[in-house]
Short mmCIF file of C-alpha atoms in Angstrom, two decimals:
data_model
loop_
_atom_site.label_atom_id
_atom_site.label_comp_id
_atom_site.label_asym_id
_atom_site.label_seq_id
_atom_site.Cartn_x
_atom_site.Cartn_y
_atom_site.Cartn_z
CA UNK A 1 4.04 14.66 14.72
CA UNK A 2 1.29 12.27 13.70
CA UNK A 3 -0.85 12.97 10.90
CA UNK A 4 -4.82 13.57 11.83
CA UNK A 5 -5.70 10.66 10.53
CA UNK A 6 -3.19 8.55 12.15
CA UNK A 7 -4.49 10.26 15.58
CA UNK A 8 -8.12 9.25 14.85
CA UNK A 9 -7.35 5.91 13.74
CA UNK A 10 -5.51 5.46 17.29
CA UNK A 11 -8.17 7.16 19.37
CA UNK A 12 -11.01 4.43 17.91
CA UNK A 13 -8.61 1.52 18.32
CA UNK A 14 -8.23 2.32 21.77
CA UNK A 15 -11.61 3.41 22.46
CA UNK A 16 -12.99 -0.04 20.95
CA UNK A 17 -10.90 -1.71 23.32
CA UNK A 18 -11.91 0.19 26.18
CA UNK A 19 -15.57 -0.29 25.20
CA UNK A 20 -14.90 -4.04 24.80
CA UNK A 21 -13.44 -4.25 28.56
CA UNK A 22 -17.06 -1.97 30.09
CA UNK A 23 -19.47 -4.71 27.91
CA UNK A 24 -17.13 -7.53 29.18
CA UNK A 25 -17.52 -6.39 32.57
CA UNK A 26 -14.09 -5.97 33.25
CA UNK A 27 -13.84 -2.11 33.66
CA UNK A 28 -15.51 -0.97 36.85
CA UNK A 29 -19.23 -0.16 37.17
CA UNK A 30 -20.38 2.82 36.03
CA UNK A 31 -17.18 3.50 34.41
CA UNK A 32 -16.92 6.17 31.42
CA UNK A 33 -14.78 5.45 28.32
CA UNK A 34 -12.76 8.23 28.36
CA UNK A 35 -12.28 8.15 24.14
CA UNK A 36 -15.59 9.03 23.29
CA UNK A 37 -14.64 12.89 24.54
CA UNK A 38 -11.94 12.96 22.27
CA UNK A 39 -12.19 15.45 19.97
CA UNK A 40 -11.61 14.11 16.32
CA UNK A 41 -9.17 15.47 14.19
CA UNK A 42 -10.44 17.06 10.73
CA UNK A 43 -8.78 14.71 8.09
CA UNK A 44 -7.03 16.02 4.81
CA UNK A 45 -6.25 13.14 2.21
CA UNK A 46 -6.81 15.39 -0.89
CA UNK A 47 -2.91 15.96 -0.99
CA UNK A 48 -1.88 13.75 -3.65
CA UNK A 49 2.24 13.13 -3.73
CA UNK A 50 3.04 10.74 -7.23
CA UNK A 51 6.76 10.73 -8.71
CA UNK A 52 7.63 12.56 -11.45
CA UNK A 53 9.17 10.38 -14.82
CA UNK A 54 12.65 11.15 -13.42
CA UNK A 55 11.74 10.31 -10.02
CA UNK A 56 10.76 7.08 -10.75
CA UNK A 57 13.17 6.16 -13.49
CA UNK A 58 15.95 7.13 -10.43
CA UNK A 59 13.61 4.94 -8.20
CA UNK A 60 13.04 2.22 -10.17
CA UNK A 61 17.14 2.07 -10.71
CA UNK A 62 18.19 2.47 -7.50
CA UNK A 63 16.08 -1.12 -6.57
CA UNK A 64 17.53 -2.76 -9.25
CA UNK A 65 20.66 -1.98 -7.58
CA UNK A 66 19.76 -2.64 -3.87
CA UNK A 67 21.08 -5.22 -1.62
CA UNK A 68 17.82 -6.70 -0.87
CA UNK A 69 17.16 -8.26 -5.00
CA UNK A 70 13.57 -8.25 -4.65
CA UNK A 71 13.41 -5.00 -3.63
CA UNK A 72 12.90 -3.89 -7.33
CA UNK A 73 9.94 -6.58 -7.87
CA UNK A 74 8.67 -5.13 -4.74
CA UNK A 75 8.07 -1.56 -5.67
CA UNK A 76 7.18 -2.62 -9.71
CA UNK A 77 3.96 -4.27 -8.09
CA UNK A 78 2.83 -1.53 -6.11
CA UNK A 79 3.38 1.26 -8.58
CA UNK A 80 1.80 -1.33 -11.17
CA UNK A 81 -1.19 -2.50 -9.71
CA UNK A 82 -1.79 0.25 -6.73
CA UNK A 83 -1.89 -2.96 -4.31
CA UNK A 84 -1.38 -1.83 -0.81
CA UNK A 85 1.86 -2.75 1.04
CA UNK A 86 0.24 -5.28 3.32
CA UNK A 87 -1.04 -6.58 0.35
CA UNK A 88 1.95 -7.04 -1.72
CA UNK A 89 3.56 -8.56 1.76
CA UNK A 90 0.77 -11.35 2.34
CA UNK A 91 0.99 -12.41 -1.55
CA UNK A 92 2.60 -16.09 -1.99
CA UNK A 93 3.20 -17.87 -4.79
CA UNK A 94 0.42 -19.92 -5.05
CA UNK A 95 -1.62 -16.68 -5.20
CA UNK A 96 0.08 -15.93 -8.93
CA UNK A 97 -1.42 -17.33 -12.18
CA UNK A 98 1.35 -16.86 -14.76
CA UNK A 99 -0.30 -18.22 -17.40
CA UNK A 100 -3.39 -15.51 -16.86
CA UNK A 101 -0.59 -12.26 -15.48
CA UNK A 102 -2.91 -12.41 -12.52
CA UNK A 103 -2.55 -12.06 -8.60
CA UNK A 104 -5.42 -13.22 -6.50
CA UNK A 105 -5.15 -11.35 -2.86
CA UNK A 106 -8.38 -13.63 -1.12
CA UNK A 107 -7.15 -12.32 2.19
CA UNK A 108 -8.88 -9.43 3.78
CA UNK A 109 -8.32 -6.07 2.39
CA UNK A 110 -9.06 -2.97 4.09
CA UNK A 111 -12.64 -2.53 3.03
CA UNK A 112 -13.40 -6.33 3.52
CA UNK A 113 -12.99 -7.69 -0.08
CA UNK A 114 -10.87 -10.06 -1.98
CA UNK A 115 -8.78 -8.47 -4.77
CA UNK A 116 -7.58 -9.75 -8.17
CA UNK A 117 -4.09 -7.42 -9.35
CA UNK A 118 -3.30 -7.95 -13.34
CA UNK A 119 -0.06 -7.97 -13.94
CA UNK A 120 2.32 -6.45 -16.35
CA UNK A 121 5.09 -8.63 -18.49
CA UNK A 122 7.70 -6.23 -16.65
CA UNK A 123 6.29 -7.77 -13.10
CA UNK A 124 5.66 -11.37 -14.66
CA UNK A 125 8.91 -11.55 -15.93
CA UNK A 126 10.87 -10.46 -12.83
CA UNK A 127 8.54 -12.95 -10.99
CA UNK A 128 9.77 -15.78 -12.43
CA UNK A 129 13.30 -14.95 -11.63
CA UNK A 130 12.74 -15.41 -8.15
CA UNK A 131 9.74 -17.93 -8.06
CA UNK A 132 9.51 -20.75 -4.83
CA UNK A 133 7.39 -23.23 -3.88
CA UNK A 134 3.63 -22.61 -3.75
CA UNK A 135 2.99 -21.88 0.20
CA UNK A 136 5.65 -19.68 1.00
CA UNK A 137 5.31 -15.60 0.52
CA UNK A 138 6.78 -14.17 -2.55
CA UNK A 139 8.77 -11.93 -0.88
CA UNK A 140 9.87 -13.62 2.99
CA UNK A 141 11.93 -12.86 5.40
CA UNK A 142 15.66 -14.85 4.93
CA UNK A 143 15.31 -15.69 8.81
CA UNK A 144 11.39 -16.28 8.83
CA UNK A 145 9.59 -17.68 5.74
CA UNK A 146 6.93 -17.27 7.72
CA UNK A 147 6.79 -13.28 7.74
CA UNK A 148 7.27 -10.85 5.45
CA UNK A 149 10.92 -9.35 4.61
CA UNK A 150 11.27 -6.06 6.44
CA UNK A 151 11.86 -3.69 3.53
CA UNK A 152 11.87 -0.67 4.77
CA UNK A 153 15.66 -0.22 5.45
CA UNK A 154 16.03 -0.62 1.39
CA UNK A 155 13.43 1.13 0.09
CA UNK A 156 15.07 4.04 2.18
CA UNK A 157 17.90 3.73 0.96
CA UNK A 158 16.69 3.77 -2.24
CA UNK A 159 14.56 6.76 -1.84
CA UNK A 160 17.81 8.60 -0.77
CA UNK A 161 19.79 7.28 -3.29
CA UNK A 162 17.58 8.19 -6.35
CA UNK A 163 16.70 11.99 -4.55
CA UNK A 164 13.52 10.85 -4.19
CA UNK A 165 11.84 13.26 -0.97
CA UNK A 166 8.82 13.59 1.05
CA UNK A 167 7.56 10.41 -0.17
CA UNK A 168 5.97 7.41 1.42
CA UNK A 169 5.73 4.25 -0.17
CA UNK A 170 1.94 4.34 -0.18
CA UNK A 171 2.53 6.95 -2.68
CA UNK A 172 3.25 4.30 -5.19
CA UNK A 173 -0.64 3.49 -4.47
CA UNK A 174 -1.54 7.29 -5.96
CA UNK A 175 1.74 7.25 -8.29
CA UNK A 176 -0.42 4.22 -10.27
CA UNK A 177 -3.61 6.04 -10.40
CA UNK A 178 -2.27 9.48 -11.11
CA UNK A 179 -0.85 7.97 -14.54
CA UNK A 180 -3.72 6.41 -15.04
CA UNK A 181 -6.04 9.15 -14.73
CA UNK A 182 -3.46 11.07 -16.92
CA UNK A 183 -3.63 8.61 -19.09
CA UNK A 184 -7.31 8.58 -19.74
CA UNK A 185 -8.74 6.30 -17.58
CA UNK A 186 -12.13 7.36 -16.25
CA UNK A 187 -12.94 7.75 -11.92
CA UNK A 188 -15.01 4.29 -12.23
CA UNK A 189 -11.74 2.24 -13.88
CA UNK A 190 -9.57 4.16 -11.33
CA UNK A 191 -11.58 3.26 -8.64
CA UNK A 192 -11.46 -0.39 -9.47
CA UNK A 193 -7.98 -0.64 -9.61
CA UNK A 194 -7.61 0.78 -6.43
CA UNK A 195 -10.48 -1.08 -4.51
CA UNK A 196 -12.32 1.60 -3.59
CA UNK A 197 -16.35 1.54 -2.97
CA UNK A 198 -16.96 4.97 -2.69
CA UNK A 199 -15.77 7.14 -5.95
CA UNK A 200 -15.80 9.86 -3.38
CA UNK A 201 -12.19 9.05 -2.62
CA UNK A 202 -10.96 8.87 -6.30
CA UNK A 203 -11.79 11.88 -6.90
CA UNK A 204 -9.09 13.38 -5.92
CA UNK A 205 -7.29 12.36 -8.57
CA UNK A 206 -10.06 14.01 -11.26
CA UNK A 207 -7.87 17.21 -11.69
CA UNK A 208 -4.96 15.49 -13.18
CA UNK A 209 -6.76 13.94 -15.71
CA UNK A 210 -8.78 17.52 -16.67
CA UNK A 211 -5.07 18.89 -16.42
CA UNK A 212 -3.36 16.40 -18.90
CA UNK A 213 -6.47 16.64 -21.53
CA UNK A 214 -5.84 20.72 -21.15
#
């Protein structure tokens, strides 16, 4: 089962496609894109799923032990900086400033803008254990420099390994702002971590923080 968002997201992809083949005169004449009469699915993303301090001390030990060495760098970005997956993947060394604990994603995010991640001595540190030369990614495939390593095998394992359940690695995305908003940081500095334009969507993490100050 696909989540409703996951449906919707699928229906417009195909539907833009679909209307791109009717203005390209490709699709017959007269012809009706079908995905405009399907019905959109009502989209929940207030469930917010963060790890626990055991959960990610287990985590965050089971990486250091995984086959895959970067696997713990990996995750310690994510959960550090709330970067995206996608975004962690494009990232190459020439995109980290060591000297300023800065990464610089100019690439396109998913709302359209450039993003600069601050990094923690824990990441900086564990960076420079594995640094290369300037144009290739930070974390590349051993077969194809050219694409990202395929991680998900590992982080599975991982997951299983340090009892970690029902969680997806873009929870590492909410596990950052969930202790942040525990830890006192206010909806705007949330939001800017994150990327997000509208502080609509952060505030789903507002009851943890009224929560921890109770």
């Amino acid at each position: 089962p696909l989540a409703p968002a996951t449906i919707n997201r699928y229906a417009a992809a195909l539907g833009a496609v679909l209307s791109w083949s009717i203005k390209k005169r490709i699709a017959p004449q007269d012809w009706q894109n079908p995905c405009r009469r399907i019905e959109r699915k009502v989209e929940n993303n207030e469930v917010v799923r963060f790890l626990s301090d055991r959960e990610r001390e287990a985590l965050l030990f089971e990486c250091k032990r995984s086959s895959w060495s970067r696997l713990y760098l990996f995750v310690l970005i994510a959960i550090t900086t709330a970067a995206r997956r996608g975004e962690v993947e494009s990232l190459r060394w020439s995109d980290i400033d060591f000297e300023n604990a800065i990464a610089t994603i100019p690439r396109q995010t998913k709302n359209g803008d450039g993003r600069v991640l601050p990094l923690v001595r824990a990441v900086i540190e564990e960076l420079r254990k594995h640094i290369g030369a300037p144009t290739m990614l930070v974390f590349a495939s051993r077969r194809r420099p050219d694409v990202p390593y395929n991680h998900v095998p590992s982080w599975h394992k991982a997951l299983r390994n340090a009892g970690v359940r029902n969680f997806r690695f873009h929870d590492l995305r909410h596990s950052c702002a969930s202790y942040l908003a525990q830890s006192g940081a206010t909806l705007v500095q949330i939001a800017d971590v994150l990327g997000h334009r509208n502080l609509s969507v952060t505030r789903r993490y507002a009851h943890l923080a009224t929560k921890h100050k109770s």
